[in-house]
Amino acid sequence: MPTRRFQVTIEPRLSGVPFLDRSRGKAVSLLSADETSALAAIGTVVQWPKGTVAYRAKGAADCVYNLVQGVVKTYEILPDDSTSISGFHFAGDLFGLAEQGHYVESAEAVIPSVAFRIPIDALDALLTRNGSLGVRLLCKAADQQRNDRRHARILVRNDALGRFAMFLNLLQELGPQRANVTYFPMSRGDAAQFIGITLEAMSRASSALERARVVRFVDRHHFQVLDRERFDQLVAGAYHPTVGRAKPRAVPGAPRKRTKQKQ
Amino acid sequence: MPTRRFQVTIEPRLSGVPFLDRSRGKAVSLLSADETSALAAIGTVVQWPKGTVAYRAKGAADCVYNLVQGVVKTYEILPDDSTSISGFHFAGDLFGLAEQGHYVESAEAVIPSVAFRIPIDALDALLTRNGSLGVRLLCKAADQQRNDRRHARILVRNDALGRFAMFLNLLQELGPQRANVTYFPMSRGDAAQFIGITLEAMSRASSALERARVVRFVDRHHFQVLDRERFDQLVAGAYHPTVGRAKPRAVPGAPRKRTKQKQ
DNA sequence: CGGTATATTGACTCCACTCAACACCAGTGG
DNA sequence: CCACTGGTGTTGAGTGGAGTCAATATACCG
């Protein structure tokens, strides 16, 4: 038997929820066959090994990127030199929209990734000719706006446990998932930055969730939800009625006063 | 001489930073005269007294809105019944993009406002015909994405003072400003929700800033920055080296050790 | 296998949340 | 004019949880 090669067709992919159509599940492919090939015609395929910086903030921006495979993070450097991760992008996403000819953030492949690089002037011309494609892109933009707001919803939580649970939930819905195990592509540090807590707080939250048998990490990059009910409660809101403390905290030296009975 | 009426022309207004053009300042009008009138033709003007709910989350969505005057907040109700404000919108903004025919958030006028209501199917048809308009809208979407990320950047700060300062800075840049006094249209509660801290923490931050003569509130809805340098430092990052504590906190009981010298 | 980066756990401090009281203003009605 | 009211904002303690510093453990990659 000859060596079998799996030839994967690489083509632009825009996933999202349409404005009006009643789509079954959530995200569907937004592009028709014609639109796909029209985009493919003006773009080129680029491959990024893990860690590749696709573009840098403030650099001249001539192209937008449509991710076909992999995971990419976009981040910006804050005035105090720390970096803030603004988003993780999966297959079907679009990123690299410029401001006055310059990127506003940097992009880096979290795992080996494949993308379509589309010159922005060619895209502009294509859109002017093909109006319905503009609607699709606008729809995708609205989709990504929802993701940004979801990010904000994570960040307004002030309990590390809740933020972490919401992040895992996000990975389940946005990222690839096989059986009931979900892929956790990024480093702990990246995830912690994204949800706005320290690495340590995140690690503690993770341990607490495992101790309480709510989730399980099969390895550092794959997890599964064991107790869907409690997990959803955590994601939904306050309900974290002592999910599991490290130790009963057997009163070391301090006399504890007023036990909270907040219902 | 007959009674003079001040007739203000109400027309769609899309402001934002273009992808490529070198615009002088930041935001410019994105629409040409033709595009403006094309949009005006398919839309109707709506006036909202303060507090009006323009649309509700989960309601059937048939229109998008382009704000011409005023301030509108969009918010969603979280699973635990609290509400989270996802954004404040000013003149030139676009909101109400639907998901599967339903709004994903509610919108409410913070002050009396005027907007263009544009049926989404008419917009769709117009975009299909007029491709370059699609580019403009996409550009506006990118603009609003940057605002969402700015919101996220506020939320990752973990000091109430910094969040508040960043919020004031946002108002200065996005909202209307006369002379050196900036308009603070929303209630303290709304602002606090937006930046993800409690009303009390925000009030304290505000007081601290006034005590340190960094900003001054001429009244509850107008402020000015007195010390631009320190203000910018606060906005930029960590630099809040005791901007002003309520009391010197003269070492209550504990002798302080280890002064941090983190460079 | 060794060396480095990454991740976990522990101890301690500090800031923001919580609860609570009070100040301020507008509108209402005597 | 004043008291009453509710909404809104400010200020005051006390507590808890996340940040910080530090040590250890584990994974990753040559």
Coordinates of C-alpha atoms (C1' of nucleotides) in Angstrom, one line a residue:
Chain A
M1 CA 0.0 0.0 0.0
P2 CA 1.5 3.3 -1.0
T3 CA 2.0 6.1 1.5
R4 CA -1.3 7.9 2.0
R5 CA -1.1 11.7 2.0
F6 CA -3.9 13.6 3.5
Q7 CA -4.3 16.6 1.2
V8 CA -6.3 19.2 3.1
T9 CA -7.8 22.0 1.0
I10 CA -6.8 25.3 2.4
E11 CA -9.4 28.0 1.8
P12 CA -10.7 31.0 3.6
R13 CA -13.2 30.3 6.3
L14 CA -15.4 32.8 8.0
S15 CA -17.6 31.4 10.8
G16 CA -20.2 33.4 12.7
V17 CA -23.8 33.8 13.5
P18 CA -25.8 35.6 10.8
F19 CA -27.9 38.6 11.5
L20 CA -31.2 37.2 10.5
D21 CA -31.1 33.6 9.4
R22 CA -32.2 31.0 11.9
S23 CA -29.1 28.9 12.0
R24 CA -29.4 25.6 13.8
G25 CA -26.4 25.6 16.1
K26 CA -24.5 28.8 16.8
A27 CA -21.7 29.5 14.4
V28 CA -22.0 28.6 10.7
S29 CA -19.9 29.3 7.7
L30 CA -20.7 32.8 6.4
L31 CA -19.3 32.5 3.0
S32 CA -20.8 31.1 -0.2
A33 CA -18.6 29.1 -2.5
D34 CA -18.2 32.1 -4.8
E35 CA -17.2 34.4 -2.0
T36 CA -14.8 31.9 -0.7
S37 CA -13.0 31.6 -4.0
A38 CA -13.1 35.3 -4.5
L39 CA -11.3 35.7 -1.3
A40 CA -8.9 32.9 -2.0
A41 CA -8.0 34.6 -5.3
I42 CA -6.7 37.7 -3.6
G43 CA -5.0 36.0 -0.6
T44 CA -2.0 33.8 0.0
V45 CA -1.6 31.0 2.5
V46 CA 0.9 31.5 5.3
Q47 CA 2.0 28.9 7.9
W48 CA 3.2 29.9 11.3
P49 CA 5.1 27.7 13.6
K50 CA 4.3 28.0 17.3
G51 CA 5.5 31.3 18.6
T52 CA 5.6 33.1 15.3
V53 CA 4.8 36.8 15.5
A54 CA 2.5 37.4 12.6
Y55 CA 2.7 41.2 12.9
R56 CA 3.6 43.8 15.5
A57 CA 1.6 46.6 16.9
K58 CA 2.4 49.9 15.2
G59 CA 3.9 48.2 12.3
A60 CA 2.7 49.1 8.8
A61 CA -0.5 47.3 8.1
D62 CA -1.2 46.1 4.6
C63 CA -2.9 42.8 5.2
V64 CA -5.7 41.3 7.2
Y65 CA -5.6 37.7 8.3
N66 CA -8.2 34.9 8.2
L67 CA -7.2 32.0 10.5
V68 CA -7.8 28.6 9.0
Q69 CA -6.1 26.3 11.4
G70 CA -4.6 26.8 14.9
V71 CA -4.8 29.4 17.6
V72 CA -3.5 32.9 17.5
K73 CA -3.4 35.4 20.4
T74 CA -3.5 39.2 19.9
Y75 CA -2.0 41.4 22.5
E76 CA -0.8 44.9 23.1
I77 CA 2.0 46.4 25.2
L78 CA 0.7 48.7 27.9
P79 CA 2.4 51.9 28.8
D80 CA 4.0 50.2 31.9
D81 CA 5.6 47.6 29.6
S82 CA 3.3 44.8 30.7
T83 CA 1.4 43.0 28.0
S84 CA -2.3 42.6 27.8
I85 CA -3.9 39.8 25.8
S86 CA -6.9 41.1 24.0
G87 CA -8.1 37.9 22.4
F88 CA -7.5 34.4 21.3
H89 CA -8.5 33.6 17.8
F90 CA -9.6 30.3 16.3
A91 CA -10.2 28.9 12.9
G92 CA -12.8 31.1 11.1
D93 CA -11.7 34.3 12.7
L94 CA -10.5 37.5 11.1
F95 CA -7.9 39.8 12.6
G96 CA -5.4 42.5 11.7
L97 CA -7.8 45.3 10.9
A98 CA -5.7 48.4 10.9
E99 CA -6.0 51.9 12.1
Q100 CA -4.5 54.6 9.9
G101 CA -2.3 52.1 8.2
H102 CA -0.9 50.6 11.4
Y103 CA -1.7 47.6 13.4
V104 CA -3.0 48.4 16.9
E105 CA -1.9 45.1 18.4
S106 CA 0.5 42.3 17.9
A107 CA -0.4 38.8 16.9
E108 CA 1.4 35.5 17.7
A109 CA 0.7 31.9 16.9
V110 CA 0.0 30.0 20.1
I111 CA 0.2 26.7 18.3
P112 CA 1.3 25.9 14.7
S113 CA -1.3 27.7 12.6
V114 CA -2.3 28.4 9.1
A115 CA -3.9 31.6 7.8
F116 CA -4.9 33.5 4.8
R117 CA -3.1 36.7 4.3
I118 CA -5.3 39.2 2.4
P119 CA -3.9 42.5 1.1
I120 CA -6.2 45.2 2.4
D121 CA -6.3 47.2 -0.8
A122 CA -7.3 44.2 -2.7
L123 CA -9.9 43.4 -0.2
D124 CA -11.2 47.0 -0.4
A125 CA -11.5 46.7 -4.1
L126 CA -13.2 43.4 -3.9
L127 CA -15.7 44.7 -1.4
T128 CA -16.5 47.7 -3.5
R129 CA -17.3 45.3 -6.4
N130 CA -19.0 42.6 -4.4
G131 CA -21.3 44.2 -1.9
S132 CA -22.7 41.1 -0.3
L133 CA -19.3 40.1 0.8
G134 CA -19.2 43.3 2.8
V135 CA -22.3 42.2 4.7
R136 CA -20.6 38.9 5.5
L137 CA -17.6 40.7 6.9
L138 CA -19.7 43.0 8.9
C139 CA -21.5 40.1 10.3
K140 CA -18.2 38.5 11.3
A141 CA -17.2 41.8 12.9
A142 CA -20.4 41.8 15.0
D143 CA -19.5 38.2 15.9
Q144 CA -16.2 39.2 17.2
Q145 CA -17.7 42.1 19.0
R146 CA -19.8 39.7 20.9
N147 CA -16.6 37.8 21.8
D148 CA -15.0 41.0 23.1
R149 CA -18.0 41.6 25.2
R150 CA -17.8 38.1 26.5
H151 CA -14.3 38.8 27.5
A152 CA -15.5 41.9 29.3
R153 CA -18.1 39.8 31.1
I154 CA -15.3 37.6 32.3
L155 CA -13.3 40.5 33.5
V156 CA -16.1 42.1 35.6
R157 CA -16.2 39.0 37.8
N158 CA -14.1 39.5 40.8
D159 CA -13.7 36.0 41.9
A160 CA -10.8 34.1 40.4
L161 CA -12.8 30.9 40.4
G162 CA -15.6 32.4 38.4
R163 CA -13.3 33.9 35.8
F164 CA -11.4 30.7 35.4
A165 CA -14.7 28.7 35.0
M166 CA -16.0 31.2 32.4
F167 CA -12.7 30.9 30.5
L168 CA -13.0 27.2 30.4
N169 CA -16.5 27.6 29.2
L170 CA -15.4 29.9 26.5
L171 CA -12.8 27.3 25.3
Q172 CA -15.5 24.7 25.2
E173 CA -17.7 26.8 23.0
L174 CA -15.2 28.5 20.7
G175 CA -12.3 26.0 20.5
P176 CA -12.2 22.6 19.0
Q177 CA -13.6 19.8 21.2
R178 CA -13.4 16.1 20.9
A179 CA -15.7 13.8 22.8
N180 CA -16.0 15.5 26.1
V181 CA -12.4 16.7 26.4
T182 CA -11.6 20.3 25.5
Y183 CA -8.4 21.6 24.2
F184 CA -6.5 24.2 26.3
P185 CA -4.0 25.4 23.8
M186 CA -2.3 28.3 25.5
S187 CA 0.0 28.5 28.5
R188 CA -1.3 29.1 32.0
G189 CA 0.4 32.5 31.9
D190 CA -1.4 33.6 28.7
A191 CA -4.7 32.4 30.1
A192 CA -4.2 34.2 33.4
Q193 CA -3.3 37.4 31.6
F194 CA -6.4 37.1 29.4
I195 CA -8.7 36.8 32.3
G196 CA -6.9 39.4 34.3
I197 CA -5.6 37.5 37.3
T198 CA -2.2 36.3 38.3
L199 CA -0.8 33.0 37.4
E200 CA -0.9 31.9 41.0
A201 CA -4.5 32.8 41.5
M202 CA -5.4 30.9 38.4
S203 CA -3.5 27.9 39.5
R204 CA -5.3 28.0 42.8
A205 CA -8.6 28.2 41.1
S206 CA -7.7 25.3 38.8
S207 CA -6.7 23.2 41.8
A208 CA -9.9 24.1 43.6
L209 CA -12.0 23.0 40.7
E210 CA -10.1 19.7 40.4
R211 CA -10.3 19.1 44.2
A212 CA -14.1 19.6 44.0
R213 CA -14.3 17.2 41.1
V214 CA -15.9 19.8 38.9
V215 CA -13.3 19.6 36.2
R216 CA -10.4 17.3 35.5
F217 CA -7.2 18.0 33.6
V218 CA -6.1 14.9 31.7
D219 CA -2.9 16.8 31.0
R220 CA -1.9 20.4 31.0
H221 CA -3.6 21.1 27.7
H222 CA -6.8 19.0 27.9
F223 CA -9.6 19.1 30.4
Q224 CA -13.1 17.8 30.8
V225 CA -16.0 18.9 32.9
L226 CA -17.1 16.3 35.4
D227 CA -19.9 18.0 37.2
R228 CA -21.7 20.0 34.6
E229 CA -24.3 21.3 37.0
R230 CA -21.9 22.9 39.4
F231 CA -19.8 24.1 36.6
D232 CA -22.7 25.9 35.0
Q233 CA -23.5 27.4 38.3
L234 CA -20.0 28.7 38.6
V235 CA -20.1 30.1 35.1
A236 CA -23.6 31.6 35.7
G237 CA -22.7 33.6 38.7
A238 CA -22.2 33.9 42.4
Y239 CA -23.0 30.3 43.2
H240 CA -19.7 29.3 44.5
P241 CA -20.8 28.0 47.9
T242 CA -17.4 26.8 49.1
V243 CA -16.7 24.7 46.1
G244 CA -13.8 23.3 48.0
R245 CA -11.2 25.0 50.2
A246 CA -7.6 23.9 50.3
K247 CA -7.8 22.8 53.9
P248 CA -10.7 23.3 56.4
R249 CA -8.3 26.0 57.6
A250 CA -8.4 24.7 61.2
V251 CA -8.1 28.0 62.8
P252 CA -4.3 28.4 63.2
G253 CA -4.0 31.1 65.7
A254 CA -6.8 33.6 65.1
P255 CA -10.1 33.2 66.9
R256 CA -12.7 33.4 64.2
K257 CA -15.6 35.7 64.8
R258 CA -18.9 36.1 62.9
T259 CA -19.4 33.2 60.7
K260 CA -21.0 34.3 57.5
Q261 CA -24.5 33.0 57.0
K262 CA -25.3 34.7 53.7
Q263 CA -28.0 32.2 52.9
Chain B
M1 CA -39.0 89.3 10.5
P2 CA -40.7 85.9 10.9
T3 CA -39.9 83.7 13.8
R4 CA -36.5 82.2 13.4
R5 CA -36.4 78.4 13.8
F6 CA -33.2 76.7 14.3
Q7 CA -33.5 73.8 11.9
V8 CA -30.9 71.2 12.6
T9 CA -30.3 68.8 9.8
I10 CA -30.5 65.3 11.2
E11 CA -28.5 62.9 9.1
P12 CA -26.6 59.7 9.7
R13 CA -23.2 60.1 11.1
L14 CA -20.5 57.5 11.2
S15 CA -17.3 58.5 12.9
G16 CA -14.2 56.4 13.1
V17 CA -10.6 55.9 12.1
P18 CA -10.2 54.7 8.5
F19 CA -8.1 51.6 7.7
L20 CA -5.5 53.3 5.6
D21 CA -6.0 57.1 5.1
R22 CA -3.8 59.3 7.2
S23 CA -6.4 61.3 9.0
R24 CA -5.2 64.2 11.0
G25 CA -6.8 63.8 14.3
K26 CA -8.3 60.5 15.3
A27 CA -11.9 60.0 14.4
V28 CA -13.3 61.5 11.2
S29 CA -16.6 61.1 9.4
L30 CA -16.5 57.9 7.4
L31 CA -19.4 58.6 5.0
S32 CA -19.4 60.5 1.8
A33 CA -22.3 62.8 1.0
D34 CA -23.8 60.1 -1.3
E35 CA -23.5 57.4 1.3
T36 CA -25.0 59.6 3.9
S37 CA -28.1 60.3 1.9
A38 CA -28.4 56.7 0.8
L39 CA -28.5 55.8 4.5
A40 CA -30.9 58.6 5.3
A41 CA -33.2 57.4 2.6
I42 CA -33.8 54.0 4.2
G43 CA -33.8 55.2 7.8
T44 CA -36.1 57.1 10.1
V45 CA -35.3 59.6 12.9
V46 CA -36.2 58.6 16.4
Q47 CA -36.0 60.7 19.5
W48 CA -35.4 59.2 22.9
P49 CA -36.1 61.0 26.2
K50 CA -33.7 60.1 28.9
G51 CA -34.2 56.6 30.2
T52 CA -35.9 55.4 27.1
V53 CA -35.2 51.7 26.3
A54 CA -34.5 51.6 22.6
Y55 CA -34.7 47.8 22.5
R56 CA -34.4 44.9 24.7
A57 CA -32.2 41.9 24.7
K58 CA -33.8 38.8 23.1
G59 CA -36.4 41.0 21.5
A60 CA -36.9 40.5 17.7
A61 CA -34.3 42.6 15.9
D62 CA -35.2 44.2 12.7
C63 CA -33.3 47.5 12.9
V64 CA -29.9 48.9 13.7
Y65 CA -29.3 52.3 15.1
N66 CA -27.0 55.1 14.3
L67 CA -26.7 57.6 17.2
V68 CA -26.7 61.2 16.1
Q69 CA -27.0 63.0 19.4
G70 CA -26.8 62.0 23.0
V71 CA -25.5 59.1 24.9
V72 CA -26.8 55.5 25.0
K73 CA -25.7 52.6 27.1
T74 CA -26.0 49.0 26.1
Y75 CA -26.2 46.4 28.8
E76 CA -27.1 42.8 29.3
I77 CA -28.7 40.9 32.2
L78 CA -26.4 38.3 33.6
P79 CA -27.6 34.9 34.8
D80 CA -27.6 36.1 38.4
D81 CA -29.9 38.9 37.5
S82 CA -27.3 41.6 37.9
T83 CA -26.8 43.8 34.9
S84 CA -23.5 44.5 33.1
I85 CA -23.0 47.6 31.0
S86 CA -21.1 46.6 27.9
G87 CA -20.7 50.0 26.4
F88 CA -21.6 53.7 26.2
H89 CA -22.3 55.0 22.8
F90 CA -21.9 58.5 21.5
A91 CA -22.8 60.4 18.4
G92 CA -21.5 58.6 15.3
D93 CA -21.8 55.2 16.8
L94 CA -23.6 52.2 15.4
F95 CA -25.3 49.6 17.6
G96 CA -28.0 47.0 17.5
L97 CA -26.4 44.4 15.3
A98 CA -28.5 41.3 15.8
E99 CA -27.7 37.7 16.3
Q100 CA -30.1 35.3 14.6
G101 CA -32.8 38.0 14.5
H102 CA -32.6 38.9 18.1
Y103 CA -30.8 41.6 20.0
V104 CA -28.1 40.4 22.3
E105 CA -28.3 43.3 24.7
S106 CA -30.6 46.1 25.7
A107 CA -30.1 49.8 24.9
E108 CA -31.2 52.8 26.9
A109 CA -30.8 56.5 26.5
V110 CA -28.6 57.9 29.3
I111 CA -29.6 61.5 28.2
P112 CA -32.1 62.7 25.7
S113 CA -30.9 61.3 22.4
V114 CA -31.6 61.2 18.7
A115 CA -30.8 58.3 16.4
F116 CA -31.4 56.9 13.0
R117 CA -33.3 53.7 12.9
I118 CA -32.3 51.6 9.9
P119 CA -34.2 48.4 8.9
I120 CA -31.7 45.7 8.6
D121 CA -33.1 44.1 5.5
A122 CA -33.0 47.5 3.7
L123 CA -29.4 47.9 4.9
D124 CA -28.6 44.5 3.6
A125 CA -30.0 45.3 0.2
L126 CA -28.2 48.7 0.2
L127 CA -24.9 47.1 1.0
T128 CA -25.3 44.5 -1.7
R129 CA -25.8 47.3 -4.2
N130 CA -23.3 49.7 -2.8
G131 CA -20.1 47.8 -1.9
S132 CA -18.0 50.8 -0.7
L133 CA -20.6 51.5 2.0
G134 CA -19.8 48.0 3.3
V135 CA -16.2 49.0 3.7
R136 CA -17.2 52.0 5.8
L137 CA -19.4 49.9 8.1
L138 CA -16.7 47.4 8.5
C139 CA -14.3 50.2 9.4
K140 CA -16.7 51.4 12.0
A141 CA -17.0 47.9 13.4
A142 CA -13.3 47.8 13.7
D143 CA -13.4 51.1 15.5
Q144 CA -15.9 49.8 18.0
Q145 CA -13.9 46.7 18.5
R146 CA -11.0 49.0 19.6
N147 CA -13.4 50.5 22.1
D148 CA -14.4 47.2 23.4
R149 CA -10.7 46.3 23.9
R150 CA -10.2 49.6 25.6
H151 CA -12.9 48.6 27.9
A152 CA -11.1 45.3 28.6
R153 CA -8.0 47.3 29.3
I154 CA -9.8 49.2 31.9
L155 CA -11.1 46.0 33.4
V156 CA -7.8 44.3 33.8
R157 CA -6.5 47.0 36.1
N158 CA -7.0 46.0 39.6
D159 CA -6.8 49.3 41.3
A160 CA -10.0 51.3 41.5
L161 CA -8.1 54.6 41.1
G162 CA -6.6 53.5 37.9
R163 CA -9.8 52.2 36.5
F164 CA -11.6 55.4 37.3
A165 CA -8.8 57.5 35.8
M166 CA -8.9 55.5 32.6
F167 CA -12.6 55.9 32.5
L168 CA -12.4 59.7 32.8
N169 CA -9.8 59.6 30.1
L170 CA -12.1 57.7 27.9
L171 CA -14.8 60.3 28.4
Q172 CA -12.4 63.0 27.4
E173 CA -11.5 61.3 24.2
L174 CA -14.9 59.8 23.1
G175 CA -17.4 62.2 24.5
P176 CA -18.1 65.9 23.8
Q177 CA -15.8 68.3 25.5
R178 CA -16.0 72.1 25.9
A179 CA -13.0 74.1 26.8
N180 CA -11.3 71.9 29.4
V181 CA -14.4 70.6 31.1
T182 CA -15.6 67.2 30.1
Y183 CA -19.1 65.9 30.3
F184 CA -19.9 63.0 32.6
P185 CA -23.3 62.0 31.3
M186 CA -24.1 58.9 33.2
S187 CA -24.8 58.2 36.8
R188 CA -22.1 57.1 39.2
G189 CA -23.7 53.7 39.4
D190 CA -23.6 53.2 35.7
A191 CA -20.0 54.2 35.5
A192 CA -19.1 52.0 38.4
Q193 CA -20.8 49.0 36.7
F194 CA -19.0 49.7 33.5
I195 CA -15.6 49.7 35.0
G196 CA -16.4 46.8 37.2
I197 CA -16.1 48.2 40.7
T198 CA -18.6 49.1 43.4
L199 CA -20.2 52.4 43.7
E200 CA -18.3 53.0 47.0
A201 CA -14.9 52.1 45.6
M202 CA -15.5 54.5 42.8
S203 CA -16.6 57.3 45.1
R204 CA -13.5 56.8 47.1
A205 CA -11.4 56.9 44.0
S206 CA -13.1 60.1 42.9
S207 CA -12.5 61.7 46.3
A208 CA -8.9 60.7 46.3
L209 CA -8.4 62.3 42.9
E210 CA -10.0 65.5 44.0
R211 CA -8.1 65.5 47.3
A212 CA -4.9 65.2 45.4
R213 CA -6.0 68.1 43.1
V214 CA -5.6 65.9 40.0
V215 CA -9.2 66.4 38.8
R216 CA -12.0 68.6 39.9
F217 CA -15.7 68.1 39.6
V218 CA -17.4 71.4 38.9
D219 CA -20.7 69.6 39.4
R220 CA -21.8 66.0 39.4
H221 CA -21.7 65.8 35.6
H222 CA -18.8 67.9 34.6
F223 CA -15.1 67.6 35.5
Q224 CA -11.8 68.9 34.5
V225 CA -8.3 67.6 34.8
L226 CA -6.1 69.9 36.9
D227 CA -2.8 68.0 36.9
R228 CA -2.4 66.5 33.5
E229 CA 0.9 64.9 34.2
R230 CA -0.1 62.9 37.2
F231 CA -3.4 62.1 35.5
D232 CA -1.6 60.7 32.6
Q233 CA 0.6 58.7 34.9
L234 CA -2.4 57.2 36.6
V235 CA -3.9 56.3 33.2
A236 CA -0.7 54.9 31.9
G237 CA -0.1 52.4 34.7
A238 CA 1.1 51.6 38.1
Y239 CA 2.4 55.0 38.9
H240 CA 0.1 55.8 41.8
P241 CA 2.7 56.4 44.5
T242 CA 0.3 57.5 47.2
V243 CA -1.6 60.0 45.1
G244 CA -3.2 61.0 48.2
R245 CA -4.5 58.8 51.0
A246 CA -7.5 59.7 53.1
K247 CA -5.2 60.0 56.2
P248 CA -1.5 59.5 56.4
R249 CA -2.6 56.3 58.1
A250 CA -0.1 56.8 60.8
V251 CA 0.8 53.2 61.3
P252 CA -2.1 51.8 63.3
G253 CA -0.5 49.0 65.2
A254 CA 1.9 47.2 62.9
P255 CA 5.4 48.3 62.2
R256 CA 5.9 48.2 58.5
K257 CA 8.9 46.4 57.1
R258 CA 10.2 45.8 53.7
T259 CA 9.7 48.8 51.5
K260 CA 9.1 47.6 47.9
Q261 CA 11.7 48.7 45.5
K262 CA 10.5 47.1 42.3
Q263 CA 12.5 49.6 40.3
Chain C
dC1 C1' 20.0 13.6 31.2
dG2 C1' 20.6 18.4 32.5
dG3 C1' 18.9 23.1 32.2
dT4 C1' 15.4 26.3 31.6
dA5 C1' 10.8 27.7 31.4
dT6 C1' 6.5 26.9 33.3
dA7 C1' 3.4 25.6 37.0
dT8 C1' 2.0 24.6 41.8
dT9 C1' 1.8 25.5 46.6
dG10 C1' 2.6 28.3 50.8
dA11 C1' 2.7 32.5 53.9
dC12 C1' 1.6 37.3 54.4
dT13 C1' -0.2 41.9 53.2
dC14 C1' -3.3 45.1 51.2
dC15 C1' -7.1 46.7 48.7
dA16 C1' -11.8 46.4 47.3
dC17 C1' -16.1 44.4 48.7
dT18 C1' -19.6 44.3 52.3
dC19 C1' -22.6 46.2 55.6
dA20 C1' -24.0 50.4 57.4
dA21 C1' -24.8 55.2 58.5
dC22 C1' -25.1 59.6 56.9
dA23 C1' -25.3 63.7 53.4
dC24 C1' -27.5 65.8 49.5
dC25 C1' -31.0 66.9 46.2
dA26 C1' -35.6 66.9 43.8
dG27 C1' -40.2 66.4 44.1
dT28 C1' -44.5 66.2 46.8
dG29 C1' -47.8 67.7 49.8
dG30 C1' -49.1 69.7 54.2
Chain D
dC1 C1' -41.8 77.3 54.4
dC2 C1' -40.9 72.8 56.2
dA3 C1' -41.2 67.8 56.9
dC4 C1' -41.4 63.6 54.4
dT5 C1' -39.8 60.7 51.0
dG6 C1' -36.9 58.1 47.7
dG7 C1' -33.0 58.2 44.9
dT8 C1' -28.3 59.0 44.7
dG9 C1' -23.8 59.8 46.4
dT10 C1' -20.4 60.0 50.2
dT11 C1' -17.9 58.3 54.1
dG12 C1' -16.8 54.9 57.8
dA13 C1' -15.3 50.2 59.9
dG14 C1' -14.3 45.3 59.3
dT15 C1' -13.4 41.2 56.6
dG16 C1' -12.0 38.3 52.8
dG17 C1' -9.7 37.2 48.7
dA18 C1' -6.3 38.2 45.3
dG19 C1' -1.7 40.1 44.8
dT20 C1' 3.1 39.6 46.1
dC21 C1' 7.2 37.3 47.4
dA22 C1' 9.4 32.9 47.7
dA23 C1' 10.3 28.0 47.5
dT24 C1' 9.4 23.8 45.3
dA25 C1' 7.7 20.7 41.6
dT26 C1' 6.9 19.5 36.9
dA27 C1' 7.1 19.9 32.0
dC28 C1' 9.6 21.0 27.9
dC29 C1' 13.6 20.8 24.8
dG30 C1' 18.1 20.5 23.6

